[in-house]
PDB file of C-alpha atoms in Angstrom:
ATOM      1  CA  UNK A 929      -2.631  29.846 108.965  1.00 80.00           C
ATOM      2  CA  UNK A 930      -0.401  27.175 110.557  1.00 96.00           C
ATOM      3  CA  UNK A 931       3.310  27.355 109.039  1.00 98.00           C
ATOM      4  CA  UNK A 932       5.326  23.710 108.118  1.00 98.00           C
ATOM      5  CA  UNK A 933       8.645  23.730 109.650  1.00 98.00           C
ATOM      6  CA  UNK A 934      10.543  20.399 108.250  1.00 98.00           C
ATOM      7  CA  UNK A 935      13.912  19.307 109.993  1.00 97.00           C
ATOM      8  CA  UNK A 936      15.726  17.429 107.886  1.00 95.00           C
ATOM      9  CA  UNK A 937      18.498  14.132 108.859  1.00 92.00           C
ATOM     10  CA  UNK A 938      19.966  14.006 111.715  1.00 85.00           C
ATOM     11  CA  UNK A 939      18.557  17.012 113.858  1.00 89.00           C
ATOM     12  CA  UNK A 940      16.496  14.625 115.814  1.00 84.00           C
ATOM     13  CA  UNK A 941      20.196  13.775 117.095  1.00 83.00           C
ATOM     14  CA  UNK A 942      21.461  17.641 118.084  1.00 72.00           C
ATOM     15  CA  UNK A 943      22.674  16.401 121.314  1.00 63.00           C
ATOM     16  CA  UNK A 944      25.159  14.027 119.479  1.00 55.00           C
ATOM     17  CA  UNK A 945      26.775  16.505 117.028  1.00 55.00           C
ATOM     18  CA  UNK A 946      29.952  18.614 116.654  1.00 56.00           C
ATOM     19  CA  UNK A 947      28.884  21.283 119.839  1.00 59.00           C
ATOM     20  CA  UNK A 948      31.137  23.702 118.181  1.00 57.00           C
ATOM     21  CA  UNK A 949      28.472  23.924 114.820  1.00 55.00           C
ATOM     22  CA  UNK A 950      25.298  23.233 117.067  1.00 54.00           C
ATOM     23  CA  UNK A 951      25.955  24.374 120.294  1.00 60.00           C
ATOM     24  CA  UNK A 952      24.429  22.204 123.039  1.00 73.00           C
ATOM     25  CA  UNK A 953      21.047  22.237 122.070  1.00 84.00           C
ATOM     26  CA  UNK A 954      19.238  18.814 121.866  1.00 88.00           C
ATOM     27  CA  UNK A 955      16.235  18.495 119.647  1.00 90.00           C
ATOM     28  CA  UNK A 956      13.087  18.762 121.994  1.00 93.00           C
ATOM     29  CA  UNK A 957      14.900  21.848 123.033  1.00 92.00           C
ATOM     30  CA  UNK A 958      14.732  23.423 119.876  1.00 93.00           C
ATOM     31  CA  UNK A 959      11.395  21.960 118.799  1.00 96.00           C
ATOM     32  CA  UNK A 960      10.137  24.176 122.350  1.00 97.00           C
ATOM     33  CA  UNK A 961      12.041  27.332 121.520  1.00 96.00           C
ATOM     34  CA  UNK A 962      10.645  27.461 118.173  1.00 97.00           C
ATOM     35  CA  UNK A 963       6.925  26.952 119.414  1.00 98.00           C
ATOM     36  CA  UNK A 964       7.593  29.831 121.822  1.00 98.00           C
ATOM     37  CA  UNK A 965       8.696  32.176 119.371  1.00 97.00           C
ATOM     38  CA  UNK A 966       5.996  31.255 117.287  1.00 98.00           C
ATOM     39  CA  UNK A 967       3.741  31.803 120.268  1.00 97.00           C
ATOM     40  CA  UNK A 968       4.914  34.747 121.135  1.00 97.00           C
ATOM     41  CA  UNK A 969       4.919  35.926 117.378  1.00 97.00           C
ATOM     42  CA  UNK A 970       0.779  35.127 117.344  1.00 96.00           C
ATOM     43  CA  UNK A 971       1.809  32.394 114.710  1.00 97.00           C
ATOM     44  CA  UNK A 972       0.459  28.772 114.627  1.00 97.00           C
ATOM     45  CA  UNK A 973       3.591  26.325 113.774  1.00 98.00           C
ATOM     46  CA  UNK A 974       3.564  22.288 112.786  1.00 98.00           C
ATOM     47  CA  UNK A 975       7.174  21.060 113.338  1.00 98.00           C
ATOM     48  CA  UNK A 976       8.202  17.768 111.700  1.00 98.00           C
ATOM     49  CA  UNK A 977      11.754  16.116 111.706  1.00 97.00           C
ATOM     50  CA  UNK A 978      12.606  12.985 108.902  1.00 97.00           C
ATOM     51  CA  UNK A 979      16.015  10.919 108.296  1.00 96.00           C
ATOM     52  CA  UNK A 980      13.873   9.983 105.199  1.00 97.00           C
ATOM     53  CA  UNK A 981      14.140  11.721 101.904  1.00 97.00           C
ATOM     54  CA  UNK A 982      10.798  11.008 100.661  1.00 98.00           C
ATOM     55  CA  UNK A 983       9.170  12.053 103.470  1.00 98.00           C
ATOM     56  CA  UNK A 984       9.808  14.882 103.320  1.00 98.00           C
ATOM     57  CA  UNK A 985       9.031  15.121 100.012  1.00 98.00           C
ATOM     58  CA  UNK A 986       5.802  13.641 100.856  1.00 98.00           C
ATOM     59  CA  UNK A 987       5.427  16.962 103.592  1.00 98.00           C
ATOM     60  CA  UNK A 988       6.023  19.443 100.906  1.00 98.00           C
ATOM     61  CA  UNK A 989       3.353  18.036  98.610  1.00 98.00           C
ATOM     62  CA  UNK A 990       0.888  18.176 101.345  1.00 98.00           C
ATOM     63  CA  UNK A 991       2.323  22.022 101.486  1.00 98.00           C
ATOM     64  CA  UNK A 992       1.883  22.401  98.338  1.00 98.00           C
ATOM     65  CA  UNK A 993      -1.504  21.230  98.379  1.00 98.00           C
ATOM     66  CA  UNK A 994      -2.835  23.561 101.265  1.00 97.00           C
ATOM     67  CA  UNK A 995      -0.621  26.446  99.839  1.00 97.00           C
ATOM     68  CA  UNK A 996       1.208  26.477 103.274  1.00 98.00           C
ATOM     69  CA  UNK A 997       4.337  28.358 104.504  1.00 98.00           C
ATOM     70  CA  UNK A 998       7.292  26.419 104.948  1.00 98.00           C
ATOM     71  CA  UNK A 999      10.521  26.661 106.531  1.00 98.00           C
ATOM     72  CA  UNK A1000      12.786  24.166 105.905  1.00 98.00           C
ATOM     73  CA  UNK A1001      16.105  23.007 107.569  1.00 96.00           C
ATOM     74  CA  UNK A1002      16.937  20.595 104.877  1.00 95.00           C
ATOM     75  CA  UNK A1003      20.413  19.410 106.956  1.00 88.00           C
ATOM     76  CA  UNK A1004      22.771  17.243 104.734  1.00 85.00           C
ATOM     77  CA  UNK A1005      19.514  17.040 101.878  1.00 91.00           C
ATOM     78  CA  UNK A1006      20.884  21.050 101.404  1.00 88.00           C
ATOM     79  CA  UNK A1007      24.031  20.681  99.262  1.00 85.00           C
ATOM     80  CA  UNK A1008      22.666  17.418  96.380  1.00 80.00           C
ATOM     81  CA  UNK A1009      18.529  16.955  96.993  1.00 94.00           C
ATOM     82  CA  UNK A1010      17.157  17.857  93.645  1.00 96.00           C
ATOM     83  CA  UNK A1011      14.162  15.757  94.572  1.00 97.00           C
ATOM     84  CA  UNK A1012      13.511  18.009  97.448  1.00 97.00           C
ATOM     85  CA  UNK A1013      14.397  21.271  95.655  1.00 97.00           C
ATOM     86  CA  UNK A1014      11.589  20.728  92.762  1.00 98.00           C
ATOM     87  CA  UNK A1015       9.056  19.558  95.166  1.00 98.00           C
ATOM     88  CA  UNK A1016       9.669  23.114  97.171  1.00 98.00           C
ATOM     89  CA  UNK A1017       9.455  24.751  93.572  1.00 97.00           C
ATOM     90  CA  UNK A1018       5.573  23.347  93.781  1.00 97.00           C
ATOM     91  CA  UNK A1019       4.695  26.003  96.180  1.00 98.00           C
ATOM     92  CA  UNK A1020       2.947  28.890  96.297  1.00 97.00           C
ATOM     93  CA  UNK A1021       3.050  29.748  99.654  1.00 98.00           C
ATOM     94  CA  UNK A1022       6.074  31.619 100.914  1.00 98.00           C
ATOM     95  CA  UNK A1023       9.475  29.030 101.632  1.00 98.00           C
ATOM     96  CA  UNK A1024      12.360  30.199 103.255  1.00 98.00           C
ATOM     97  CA  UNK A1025      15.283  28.075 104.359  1.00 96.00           C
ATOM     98  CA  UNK A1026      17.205  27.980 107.679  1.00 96.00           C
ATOM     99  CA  UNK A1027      20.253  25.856 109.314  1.00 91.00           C
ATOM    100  CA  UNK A1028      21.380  26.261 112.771  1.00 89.00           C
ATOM    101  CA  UNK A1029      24.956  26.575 111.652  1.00 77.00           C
ATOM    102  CA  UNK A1030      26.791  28.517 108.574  1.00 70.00           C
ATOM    103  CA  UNK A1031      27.384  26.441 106.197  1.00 68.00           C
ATOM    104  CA  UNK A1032      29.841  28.396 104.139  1.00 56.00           C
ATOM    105  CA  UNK A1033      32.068  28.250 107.432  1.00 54.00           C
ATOM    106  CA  UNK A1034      32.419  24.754 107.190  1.00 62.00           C
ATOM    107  CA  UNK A1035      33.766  22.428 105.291  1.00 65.00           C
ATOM    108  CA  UNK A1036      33.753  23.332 100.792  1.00 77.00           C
ATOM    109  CA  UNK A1037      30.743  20.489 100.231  1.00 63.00           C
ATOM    110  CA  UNK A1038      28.577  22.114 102.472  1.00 61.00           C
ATOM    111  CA  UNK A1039      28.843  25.605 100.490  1.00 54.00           C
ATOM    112  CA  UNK A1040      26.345  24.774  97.663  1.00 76.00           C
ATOM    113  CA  UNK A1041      22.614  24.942  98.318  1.00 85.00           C
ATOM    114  CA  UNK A1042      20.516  23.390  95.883  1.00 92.00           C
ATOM    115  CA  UNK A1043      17.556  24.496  97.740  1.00 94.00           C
ATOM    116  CA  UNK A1044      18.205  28.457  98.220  1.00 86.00           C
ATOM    117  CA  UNK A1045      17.342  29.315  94.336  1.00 93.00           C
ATOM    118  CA  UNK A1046      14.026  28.386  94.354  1.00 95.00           C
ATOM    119  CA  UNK A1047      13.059  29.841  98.378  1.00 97.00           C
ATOM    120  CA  UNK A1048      12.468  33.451  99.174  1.00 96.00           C
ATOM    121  CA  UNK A1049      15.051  33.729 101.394  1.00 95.00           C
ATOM    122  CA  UNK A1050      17.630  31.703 103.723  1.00 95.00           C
ATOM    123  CA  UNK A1051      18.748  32.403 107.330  1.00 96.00           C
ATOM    124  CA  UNK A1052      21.619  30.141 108.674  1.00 91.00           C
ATOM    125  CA  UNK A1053      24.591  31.044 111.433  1.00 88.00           C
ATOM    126  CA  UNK A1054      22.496  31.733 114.394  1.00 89.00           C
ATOM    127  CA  UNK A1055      21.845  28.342 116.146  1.00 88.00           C
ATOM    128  CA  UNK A1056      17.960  28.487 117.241  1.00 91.00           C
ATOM    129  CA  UNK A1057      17.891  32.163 117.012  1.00 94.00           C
ATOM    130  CA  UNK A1058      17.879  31.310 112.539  1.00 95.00           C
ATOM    131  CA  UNK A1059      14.302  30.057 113.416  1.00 97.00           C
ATOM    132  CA  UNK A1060      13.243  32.860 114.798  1.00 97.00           C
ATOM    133  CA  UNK A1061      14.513  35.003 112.450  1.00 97.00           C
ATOM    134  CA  UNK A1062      12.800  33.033 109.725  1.00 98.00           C
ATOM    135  CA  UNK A1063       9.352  33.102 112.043  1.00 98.00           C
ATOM    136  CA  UNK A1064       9.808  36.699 111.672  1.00 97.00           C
ATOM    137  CA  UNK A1065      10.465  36.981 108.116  1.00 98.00           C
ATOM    138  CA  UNK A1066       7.510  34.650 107.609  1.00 98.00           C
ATOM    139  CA  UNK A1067       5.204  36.827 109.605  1.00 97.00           C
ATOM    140  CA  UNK A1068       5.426  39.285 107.220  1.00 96.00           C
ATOM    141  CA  UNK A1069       5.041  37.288 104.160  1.00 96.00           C
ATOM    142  CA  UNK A1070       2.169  36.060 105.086  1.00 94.00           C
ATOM    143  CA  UNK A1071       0.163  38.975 106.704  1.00 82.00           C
TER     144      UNK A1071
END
């Protein structure tokens, strides 16, 4: 079973961020260190990045549709994306959310999650390392 990973705004642009929230990782980087972990782990992974609301959207559907795993970094979409929170509620397939940096160490917006109700679980604080924590956890929702 291949797992969704969605990245969402302004990932595709690590290499430009605050370093002291996302370290000095740039995006290909992190797309590779997730598809070894998931190598490693014996799982299959699709990894998809989108500025665009609706894509995303658009992703999870498809999810929904093929009742795949997802884990979702939905970046800024986190804290006011009601459109993307009740598409993830459309799955049946195990969801769990990760973000590269804490977001309840930063500033007050970024301490609401509309999106960690309605997943079984979220991992954020650990740079790349919260993806493979979340590859984990998914490895044993699924088998």
């Amino acid at each position: 079973m291949k797992i969704l990973i969605l990245n969402g705004p302004n990932l595709s642009r690590l290499d430009l961020r605050e370093q002291k929230h996302y370290g000095d990782l740039d995006y290909p980087q992190l797309k590779k260190a997730i598809e070894e972990k998931a190598k490693s782990l014996g799982l299959d992974v699709e990894i998809k990045q989108s500025d665009s609301e609706s894509e995303l959207i658009s992703w999870i559907h498809e999810a929904a549709d093929k009742k795949q795993p997802l884990i979702i970094n939905p970046a800024a979409f986190t804290h006011y994306s009601y459109a993307i929170r009740d598409a993830v509620t459309m799955l049946s397939a195990p969801v769990i959310e990760v973000h590269l940096s804490n977001p309840l160490s930063r500033e007050e917006f970024r301490h609401t999650s509309v999106i960690s109700g309605v997943v079984k679980g979220s991992i954020a604080g650990f740079g790349v390392e919260s993806y493979h924590l979340a590859l984990i956890a998914m490895q044993s929702l699924v088998n």
